[in-house]
XYZ file of C-alpha atoms in Angstrom:
619
model
C -194.462 -251.712 -16.644
C -193.097 -248.769 -14.832
C -196.364 -247.927 -13.101
C -197.064 -251.552 -12.040
C -193.320 -251.284 -10.584
C -194.053 -248.175 -8.676
C -197.311 -249.683 -7.134
C -195.487 -252.584 -6.058
C -192.511 -250.603 -4.532
C -195.257 -248.278 -2.750
C -197.142 -251.176 -1.346
C -193.811 -252.793 0.022
C -192.533 -249.600 1.364
C -195.816 -248.675 3.227
C -196.046 -252.195 4.676
C -192.458 -252.160 5.917
C -193.002 -248.651 7.359
C -195.864 -250.013 9.241
C -194.022 -252.971 10.477
C -191.303 -251.029 11.729
C -193.444 -248.656 13.361
C -195.568 -251.609 15.203
C -192.297 -253.314 16.230
C -191.209 -249.968 17.940
C -187.885 -249.830 15.799
C -188.672 -246.210 15.073
C -189.205 -245.226 18.777
C -185.926 -243.321 18.794
C -187.128 -241.553 15.545
C -190.284 -240.535 17.193
C -188.578 -239.287 20.401
C -185.949 -237.229 18.373
C -188.842 -235.675 16.481
C -190.792 -234.953 19.218
C -188.109 -233.190 21.122
C -187.281 -231.312 18.131
C -190.715 -229.796 18.179
C -190.206 -228.465 21.591
C -186.707 -227.060 20.900
C -187.897 -225.400 17.651
C -191.037 -224.057 19.076
C -189.345 -222.522 22.180
C -191.913 -220.672 24.478
C -195.317 -221.761 23.727
C -197.171 -219.241 25.879
C -197.402 -218.239 29.535
C -198.321 -220.418 32.548
C -201.166 -218.582 33.953
C -202.416 -221.457 36.551
C -198.927 -222.200 38.372
C -195.857 -220.587 39.847
C -192.732 -221.602 41.713
C -191.590 -220.170 45.036
C -187.828 -220.970 44.851
C -185.423 -221.645 47.451
C -182.695 -220.200 45.509
C -179.090 -219.361 46.314
C -180.259 -215.923 47.712
C -182.794 -217.544 50.226
C -179.755 -219.969 51.201
C -177.324 -216.967 51.612
C -179.830 -215.507 54.082
C -180.115 -218.363 56.106
C -176.770 -220.090 55.260
C -175.987 -220.834 59.105
C -179.343 -222.631 59.727
C -179.793 -226.271 58.576
C -182.902 -226.890 56.407
C -184.395 -229.270 58.935
C -184.886 -225.978 61.216
C -186.528 -224.299 58.462
C -190.158 -225.144 59.535
C -190.819 -221.530 60.754
C -189.605 -220.084 57.353
C -191.906 -222.460 55.284
C -194.734 -221.609 57.792
C -194.191 -217.753 57.139
C -194.035 -218.353 53.384
C -197.239 -220.264 53.521
C -198.925 -217.770 55.357
C -197.978 -214.968 52.997
C -199.273 -217.238 50.115
C -202.540 -217.520 51.916
C -202.792 -213.802 52.301
C -202.495 -212.973 48.392
C -204.886 -215.663 47.522
C -203.211 -218.891 45.964
C -205.319 -221.876 45.198
C -203.029 -224.651 46.543
C -199.648 -224.829 47.932
C -197.338 -227.682 47.032
C -194.267 -228.410 49.159
C -191.781 -230.282 46.814
C -189.731 -231.224 49.900
C -189.668 -234.581 51.484
C -189.599 -233.793 55.102
C -188.235 -237.074 56.587
C -187.771 -235.474 60.088
C -189.132 -232.714 61.794
C -186.894 -230.431 64.258
C -188.939 -231.338 67.272
C -188.146 -235.092 66.448
C -184.586 -234.272 66.128
C -184.595 -232.334 69.305
C -185.753 -235.245 71.133
C -183.106 -237.406 69.472
C -180.185 -235.734 70.455
C -181.725 -235.172 74.066
C -182.130 -231.550 74.464
C -183.300 -230.539 77.968
C -185.596 -227.696 76.708
C -188.842 -229.637 76.642
C -190.901 -226.599 75.693
C -188.806 -226.094 72.562
C -188.939 -229.821 71.434
C -192.761 -229.389 71.607
C -193.384 -225.968 70.097
C -190.512 -225.126 67.730
C -192.605 -226.510 64.764
C -196.062 -225.502 65.749
C -196.300 -222.677 63.128
C -195.553 -225.228 60.346
C -197.894 -228.005 61.652
C -200.551 -224.988 61.913
C -200.365 -224.146 58.198
C -200.690 -227.690 57.178
C -203.739 -228.185 59.288
C -205.274 -225.334 57.679
C -205.724 -227.308 54.391
C -205.043 -226.515 50.574
C -201.423 -227.922 51.167
C -200.034 -230.897 49.468
C -196.915 -232.782 50.586
C -194.721 -235.237 48.569
C -193.852 -238.932 49.122
C -191.415 -240.877 46.930
C -191.588 -244.230 45.713
C -188.134 -245.754 45.996
C -186.609 -248.683 44.861
C -183.840 -250.534 46.917
C -180.883 -252.244 45.525
C -183.005 -255.760 45.839
C -185.789 -254.116 43.512
C -187.989 -253.699 46.487
C -190.251 -250.731 46.411
C -190.838 -248.650 49.419
C -192.919 -245.552 49.684
C -191.001 -242.799 51.777
C -193.608 -240.775 53.343
C -193.485 -237.388 55.154
C -192.620 -237.370 58.982
C -195.439 -238.320 61.151
C -195.641 -234.973 62.801
C -196.618 -233.511 59.435
C -198.575 -236.328 57.901
C -200.876 -236.207 61.204
C -201.279 -232.392 60.794
C -202.816 -232.702 57.140
C -206.539 -232.659 57.423
C -206.790 -235.537 55.066
C -203.578 -237.513 55.845
C -202.202 -239.435 53.149
C -205.009 -238.345 50.754
C -203.142 -234.829 50.858
C -199.811 -236.416 49.809
C -198.806 -236.782 46.191
C -196.048 -238.986 44.620
C -193.386 -237.072 43.295
C -191.908 -239.894 40.903
C -191.742 -239.068 37.140
C -192.534 -241.449 34.181
C -189.415 -241.569 32.132
C -188.990 -243.131 28.675
C -186.243 -245.603 27.846
C -183.732 -242.722 27.171
C -184.445 -241.292 30.531
C -186.370 -238.284 29.429
C -189.478 -237.066 30.989
C -192.070 -236.575 28.421
C -195.599 -237.657 29.680
C -197.049 -238.515 33.131
C -199.606 -240.862 34.764
C -202.020 -239.294 36.778
C -202.468 -242.348 39.043
C -199.040 -244.130 39.981
C -200.071 -246.717 42.343
C -203.485 -248.635 43.058
C -203.044 -248.761 46.509
C -205.893 -246.576 48.114
C -204.389 -246.320 51.625
C -201.336 -245.140 50.378
C -200.282 -241.959 48.358
C -201.537 -243.003 44.863
C -201.924 -239.795 42.724
C -198.957 -238.003 41.258
C -198.131 -234.730 43.024
C -198.955 -232.567 40.188
C -202.316 -234.215 39.398
C -203.171 -234.008 43.040
C -202.287 -230.076 42.934
C -204.617 -229.798 39.697
C -207.525 -231.657 41.255
C -207.443 -229.841 44.800
C -207.195 -226.533 43.070
C -210.127 -227.422 41.071
C -212.213 -228.495 44.020
C -212.723 -232.053 42.654
C -212.654 -235.083 44.602
C -209.142 -236.930 44.316
C -210.913 -240.401 44.659
C -212.965 -239.902 41.391
C -212.345 -242.228 38.399
C -211.853 -239.216 36.192
C -212.069 -235.397 36.440
C -212.824 -232.487 33.975
C -209.914 -230.224 34.000
C -209.412 -227.394 31.610
C -212.411 -228.602 29.586
C -211.021 -232.028 29.114
C -211.911 -235.472 30.862
C -208.758 -236.853 32.327
C -209.163 -240.564 33.495
C -207.621 -241.620 36.546
C -206.093 -244.603 35.299
C -204.805 -242.993 32.157
C -201.534 -244.884 31.137
C -199.490 -241.969 29.544
C -200.439 -238.330 29.290
C -198.173 -236.101 27.234
C -196.938 -232.858 29.102
C -197.589 -229.736 27.452
C -194.421 -228.028 28.402
C -194.966 -224.152 28.260
C -191.386 -223.542 27.286
C -187.680 -224.552 28.082
C -186.538 -224.515 31.429
C -187.171 -221.141 33.118
C -190.310 -220.488 31.375
C -192.461 -220.918 34.656
C -192.946 -217.837 36.845
C -190.582 -218.015 39.697
C -190.260 -215.815 42.868
C -187.525 -216.176 45.454
C -188.724 -217.445 48.891
C -186.454 -214.666 50.434
C -188.875 -212.117 49.012
C -191.766 -213.937 50.994
C -189.839 -213.831 54.283
C -189.242 -210.052 54.018
C -191.460 -207.825 56.147
C -194.687 -206.950 54.481
C -194.136 -209.546 51.830
C -197.754 -209.503 51.067
C -197.556 -206.193 49.441
C -194.860 -207.052 47.044
C -196.183 -206.790 43.560
C -194.386 -210.109 42.486
C -195.801 -211.858 45.546
C -199.274 -210.546 44.880
C -198.962 -211.881 41.300
C -199.090 -215.107 42.936
C -202.677 -214.978 43.769
C -204.957 -217.324 41.999
C -202.414 -219.800 41.119
C -200.967 -223.110 42.317
C -197.648 -222.469 43.953
C -195.018 -224.937 44.384
C -192.372 -224.343 47.021
C -188.964 -226.095 45.866
C -185.440 -225.946 46.183
C -183.584 -224.685 43.125
C -180.484 -223.720 44.541
C -176.713 -224.619 43.713
C -175.695 -228.398 44.343
C -179.480 -229.410 43.956
C -179.664 -232.768 42.497
C -183.393 -232.681 41.570
C -182.731 -232.275 37.906
C -184.193 -234.146 35.016
C -184.110 -234.778 31.217
C -187.030 -233.347 29.167
C -187.545 -232.673 25.466
C -185.116 -229.535 25.925
C -182.432 -231.834 26.779
C -181.492 -233.210 23.258
C -178.390 -231.240 21.814
C -177.211 -231.252 18.241
C -178.614 -229.499 15.232
C -178.662 -226.038 16.547
C -180.358 -227.449 19.847
C -178.946 -226.521 23.080
C -179.221 -229.262 25.995
C -180.677 -227.959 29.258
C -182.122 -230.004 32.285
C -185.192 -228.905 34.103
C -185.718 -228.749 37.822
C -188.377 -231.314 39.379
C -190.425 -228.414 40.598
C -190.823 -227.284 37.020
C -191.842 -230.406 35.503
C -194.589 -230.837 38.456
C -195.434 -227.042 37.319
C -195.756 -227.891 33.754
C -197.890 -231.057 34.364
C -200.130 -229.098 36.721
C -200.374 -226.185 34.000
C -201.330 -228.857 31.306
C -204.121 -230.063 33.364
C -205.582 -226.920 34.506
C -205.044 -225.325 31.211
C -206.535 -228.055 29.036
C -203.419 -228.260 27.066
C -203.106 -232.009 26.944
C -202.141 -233.057 23.408
C -204.755 -235.403 21.791
C -203.654 -238.232 19.573
C -204.270 -237.825 15.952
C -206.617 -240.566 14.349
C -204.965 -243.494 13.000
C -206.592 -242.946 9.641
C -205.071 -239.526 9.365
C -201.677 -240.740 9.836
C -202.174 -243.378 7.239
C -203.427 -240.917 4.638
C -200.414 -238.760 4.897
C -198.144 -241.886 4.838
C -199.729 -243.030 1.437
C -199.681 -239.448 0.286
C -196.133 -238.666 0.983
C -194.792 -242.275 -0.010
C -196.968 -241.988 -3.288
C -195.250 -238.535 -4.334
C -192.034 -239.809 -3.496
C -192.393 -243.078 -5.605
C -193.317 -240.812 -8.777
C -190.520 -238.436 -8.087
C -187.797 -241.231 -7.523
C -188.773 -243.137 -10.770
C -188.477 -239.777 -12.969
C -185.559 -238.046 -11.178
C -181.957 -239.020 -11.239
C -180.542 -240.584 -7.924
C -179.127 -237.071 -6.733
C -182.345 -235.302 -7.279
C -184.177 -238.269 -5.942
C -182.184 -237.877 -2.849
C -183.063 -234.214 -2.673
C -186.814 -235.103 -3.069
C -186.286 -237.761 -0.276
C -185.101 -234.866 1.971
C -187.708 -232.557 1.105
C -190.407 -234.962 1.709
C -188.953 -235.884 5.046
C -188.713 -232.252 6.123
C -192.232 -231.956 4.782
C -193.471 -234.842 7.097
C -191.571 -233.114 9.856
C -193.407 -229.852 9.190
C -196.838 -231.329 8.964
C -196.132 -233.051 12.196
C -194.981 -229.668 13.844
C -197.956 -227.855 12.436
C -200.196 -230.616 14.276
C -197.944 -230.134 17.457
C -198.596 -226.641 17.632
C -202.382 -227.051 17.294
C -202.441 -229.656 20.274
C -202.240 -232.985 18.194
C -199.947 -235.575 18.350
C -199.374 -236.847 14.776
C -195.666 -238.236 14.312
C -195.128 -239.103 10.826
C -191.781 -241.284 11.328
C -193.517 -244.389 9.755
C -194.455 -242.301 6.737
C -190.888 -240.958 6.679
C -189.577 -244.460 6.985
C -192.000 -245.802 4.127
C -190.551 -242.717 1.864
C -187.102 -243.709 2.688
C -187.869 -247.412 1.715
C -189.585 -246.356 -1.393
C -186.341 -244.327 -2.342
C -184.310 -247.302 -1.939
C -186.625 -249.505 -3.951
C -186.835 -246.859 -6.617
C -183.200 -246.596 -6.723
C -182.544 -250.335 -6.924
C -185.109 -250.508 -9.941
C -183.392 -247.639 -11.676
C -179.726 -249.117 -10.874
C -180.960 -252.366 -12.250
C -182.007 -250.849 -15.494
C -178.933 -248.830 -15.793
C -176.833 -251.675 -14.883
C -178.284 -253.668 -17.633
C -177.546 -250.677 -20.176
C -174.151 -250.347 -18.656
C -173.455 -253.922 -19.242
C -174.602 -253.607 -23.046
C -172.253 -250.800 -23.522
C -169.376 -252.509 -21.704
C -170.005 -255.376 -23.946
C -170.060 -252.993 -27.024
C -167.219 -250.503 -25.844
C -165.678 -252.004 -22.626
C -162.598 -252.846 -24.507
C -162.022 -249.255 -26.122
C -163.269 -246.547 -23.652
C -162.878 -245.953 -19.653
C -165.486 -246.349 -17.169
C -166.021 -242.537 -16.932
C -166.804 -242.413 -20.654
C -169.392 -245.131 -20.032
C -170.912 -243.216 -17.262
C -171.071 -240.187 -19.481
C -172.511 -241.995 -22.453
C -175.250 -243.290 -20.032
C -176.139 -239.675 -18.783
C -176.227 -238.141 -22.287
C -178.084 -240.943 -24.050
C -175.488 -240.610 -27.074
C -174.460 -243.837 -28.623
C -171.309 -243.678 -30.971
C -171.122 -245.567 -34.177
C -168.591 -248.403 -33.961
C -167.554 -247.888 -37.682
C -166.686 -244.220 -37.034
C -168.252 -240.993 -37.398
C -167.239 -237.374 -38.609
C -167.764 -234.732 -35.874
C -166.630 -231.499 -35.085
C -164.664 -231.434 -31.856
C -161.837 -229.474 -30.252
C -158.585 -231.236 -29.814
C -156.129 -230.472 -26.992
C -152.592 -231.237 -26.659
C -150.417 -230.638 -23.579
C -146.607 -231.198 -23.242
C -144.264 -230.806 -20.362
C -141.312 -228.418 -21.386
C -137.879 -229.540 -20.697
C -139.149 -232.905 -19.601
C -136.004 -234.689 -21.334
C -133.722 -232.702 -18.910
C -136.062 -233.319 -15.797
C -135.917 -237.152 -16.564
C -132.189 -237.237 -16.697
C -132.041 -235.397 -13.277
C -134.413 -238.031 -11.618
C -134.315 -241.822 -10.883
C -136.727 -244.093 -12.754
C -139.354 -244.226 -10.053
C -139.122 -240.815 -9.451
C -139.730 -239.869 -13.088
C -142.740 -242.042 -12.942
C -143.935 -240.285 -9.656
C -143.202 -237.022 -11.364
C -145.305 -237.673 -14.405
C -148.194 -239.202 -12.442
C -148.360 -236.194 -10.189
C -148.837 -233.870 -13.266
C -150.981 -236.202 -15.511
C -153.451 -236.773 -12.769
C -154.044 -233.189 -12.489
C -154.294 -232.732 -16.165
C -156.725 -235.468 -16.335
C -158.756 -234.020 -13.826
C -159.045 -230.570 -15.644
C -160.048 -232.362 -18.764
C -162.749 -234.474 -17.151
C -163.945 -231.475 -15.030
C -165.059 -229.939 -18.458
C -166.627 -232.722 -19.858
C -163.617 -233.965 -22.107
C -162.111 -237.236 -22.920
C -158.519 -238.032 -22.092
C -157.622 -239.860 -25.553
C -154.158 -240.869 -24.842
C -150.862 -240.304 -22.898
C -147.745 -240.124 -25.239
C -144.802 -240.055 -22.904
C -145.249 -236.379 -20.920
C -147.853 -235.509 -23.582
C -151.683 -235.528 -22.902
C -154.362 -235.776 -26.084
C -157.745 -234.757 -25.080
C -160.929 -234.539 -27.206
C -163.811 -232.224 -26.174
C -167.199 -232.937 -27.995
C -167.077 -236.617 -28.254
C -168.246 -239.145 -27.438
C -170.301 -237.020 -25.231
C -171.826 -234.180 -27.467
C -171.324 -230.673 -26.094
C -172.203 -227.624 -28.240
C -169.554 -225.443 -26.166
C -166.934 -228.133 -26.663
C -164.410 -225.146 -27.699
C -165.181 -223.099 -24.478
C -164.665 -226.231 -22.598
C -161.375 -226.989 -23.885
C -160.144 -223.651 -23.195
C -161.337 -223.597 -19.762
C -159.724 -227.031 -19.543
C -156.368 -225.662 -20.866
C -156.447 -222.544 -18.314
C -157.025 -225.287 -15.542
C -153.996 -227.275 -16.699
C -152.055 -224.002 -16.353
C -153.181 -223.566 -12.767
C -152.404 -227.167 -11.989
C -148.794 -226.435 -13.218
C -148.463 -223.877 -10.700
C -149.720 -226.324 -7.943
C -146.987 -228.849 -9.450
C -144.294 -226.036 -9.013
C -144.984 -225.919 -5.319
C -145.056 -229.816 -5.172
C -141.751 -230.141 -6.780
C -140.134 -227.593 -4.637
C -141.185 -229.669 -1.490
C -140.843 -233.187 -3.073
C -137.499 -232.580 -4.829
C -135.951 -230.041 -2.682
C -132.371 -229.069 -3.556
C -132.268 -231.021 -6.628
C -131.767 -228.121 -9.103
C -134.820 -228.768 -11.139
C -135.833 -225.889 -13.470
C -139.126 -224.063 -12.812
C -142.085 -226.244 -14.161
C -143.528 -225.254 -17.602
C -146.216 -226.710 -20.103
C -147.467 -225.861 -23.479
C -151.011 -226.399 -24.469
C -152.162 -226.149 -28.065
C -155.833 -226.408 -29.337
C -157.572 -226.656 -32.582
C -161.251 -227.008 -33.552
C -162.471 -228.743 -36.588
C -163.839 -231.936 -38.164
C -162.165 -235.368 -37.116
C -163.099 -238.956 -37.506
C -163.829 -240.765 -34.288
C -164.268 -244.259 -34.015
C -162.793 -247.676 -33.335
C -159.294 -247.634 -34.626
C -156.594 -250.447 -34.457
C -156.115 -253.987 -34.791
C -158.211 -256.979 -33.721
C -155.750 -257.463 -30.845
C -155.855 -253.916 -29.715
C -158.403 -251.239 -30.631
C -159.250 -247.888 -29.059
C -161.711 -245.262 -29.646
C -159.742 -242.211 -30.910
C -159.886 -239.161 -32.895
C -157.694 -238.932 -36.135
C -157.387 -236.337 -38.941
C -156.106 -233.039 -39.616
C -157.680 -231.325 -36.575
C -155.718 -233.619 -34.469
C -152.308 -233.102 -36.175
C -152.904 -229.259 -36.076
C -153.622 -229.359 -32.385
C -150.334 -231.291 -31.917
C -148.243 -228.790 -34.030
C -149.690 -225.795 -32.251
C -148.683 -227.203 -29.043
C -145.086 -227.625 -30.585
C -145.329 -223.964 -31.390
C -145.934 -222.543 -28.035
C -142.442 -222.687 -26.751
C -141.375 -220.781 -29.949
C -144.264 -218.113 -29.680
C -143.833 -217.595 -25.926
C -147.144 -218.452 -25.013
C -148.452 -221.176 -22.484
C -151.743 -221.722 -24.343
C -151.881 -221.372 -28.160
C -155.376 -221.643 -29.741
C -156.331 -221.631 -33.452
C -158.699 -218.851 -34.699
C -161.427 -221.460 -35.307
C -161.205 -222.439 -31.476
C -161.288 -219.064 -30.239
C -164.304 -217.961 -32.513
C -166.280 -221.203 -31.608
C -165.573 -220.603 -27.820
C -167.067 -217.091 -27.971
C -166.568 -214.295 -25.626
C -165.054 -214.393 -22.191
C -161.519 -215.528 -23.066
C -158.556 -212.922 -22.943
C -155.777 -212.934 -25.493
C -152.301 -211.894 -24.902
C -151.279 -211.732 -28.730
C -152.029 -213.126 -32.210
C -149.575 -214.300 -34.909
C -149.784 -215.825 -38.283
C -147.891 -219.237 -38.236
C -146.877 -221.961 -41.035
C -148.095 -225.215 -39.618
C -146.051 -228.168 -40.984
C -148.348 -230.308 -43.260
C -150.785 -227.503 -43.882
C -150.173 -225.293 -47.218
C -151.815 -221.907 -45.985
C -150.695 -220.218 -43.113
C -153.243 -219.713 -40.063
C -153.869 -217.279 -37.467
C -153.407 -218.333 -33.907
C -153.687 -216.646 -30.469
C -152.213 -216.822 -27.258
C -154.917 -217.340 -24.303
C -154.369 -215.727 -21.072
C -154.207 -218.542 -18.464
C -157.387 -216.903 -16.303
């Protein structure tokens, strides 16, 4: 029957996981997992095909008194140096919406020569080719799209006109993060339609931008691919950068760092303080030891271009492979969840979830996209299903036990009976147990100094601590008699080391009494209460345990000489001057590990022969 139930739960879990995946309900989990791969992987290599010439703070400081609109000669100088060192293609990640010459004419400067020739070096560099400018697809407040093209003076200087202009827009997911790109963003042939980075890669490879597909980095990239994952080389700052200020220095073409740009696609872009061209990427997710970092638009373009030229585009793993892993993980989970207790099952669930993450991560490092969030969801549903099945069975057993013992024992005892599998006999049974009695010294005097409600509060404060000490060691609080506590160890849940458990519980009670002293000082400050002290007596021996009482009121309890002796030893604790008094049988049954502070031979009321007792140190 259990095997059939397991198969049914597995089938339901698999179907539910697939449904959640198909409906997109696990999109957030897939995005989180995909981002975590990037965060954990860190730097994944070196960008060998692209680099960035950064208009950084240093460049701005060198020309801080010159508005950017008049930087045409500087860009021309930088492009000239890049051509000298042999770069493949230059990308200008600037939207030149106005030229300096047009600005001169607009403000009516009288120097006609200046208004015609100021930007001649820039136009000359553009006319030489191998330069890509950007345009931007902007959406107005009325949801109308408009393409912002470079200024006409520059657009006419390009050898191929708009064919040398790429769209700088990024493809963002629903959470605003850039994880992938589209080679073609528009269908209009008369307008810029390829993404900026795609156009750079195509031009650098000497291919036709109008082709329906391109072979880049050993991979075929369709022009109209819907979504292509970006193979980021690493977190922000991983792409090689050279300050534009170095290209403007005399003899810049001999600078080793500038010469290292040779053979690469170079993107000239602004990356200075106050720049707004910053975007969320997989490295922007924070939490779980992950640091949130934004990436400049230029570096995202560079990563896309590197992905294309290096052939590092992630491939989608076969659907059948994902299903195989899903069935495997859910099957292992189903078997484990039915055999393990709920907490161990929860641990197995966590391990399987981590295992799925590790499998996906290994595929990610190998360049394959295999997200197993659907499998993780199936495993989680399988855990819930198996847990429900187990709980239903345990609830039936619990109800049976409640029907048998619910009138006599606490819920805690029922739970322990379920865990141990032991079922006590209703008619009673003789067992070797350790009985503990605890009593508050001078309680009568204390109760005389407190009000009725304060006495109850006082008792509850200590008895709660004493009860906790007993339960932590697997004992049963048999009853409360006034300020006394009776506890039994070794029944109804059998423990071979019941004597050691009882002694540890007694030591824990003594520690709790010290906590009580601090509580009394704060709660009843200035009331003149004596120091809080307790006495504990323990004895190990045979006792009769079972259902004792009348038809109107019955309790499971322990009776016999062992119980009476433990009670008498607690009474002798004050006389002997020890907080914990244990019989010889208890100390011998407990074994080593308990320090004694003295021993004595005493006459216990009700016993003919004297017995040896020990004072146990309260740890």
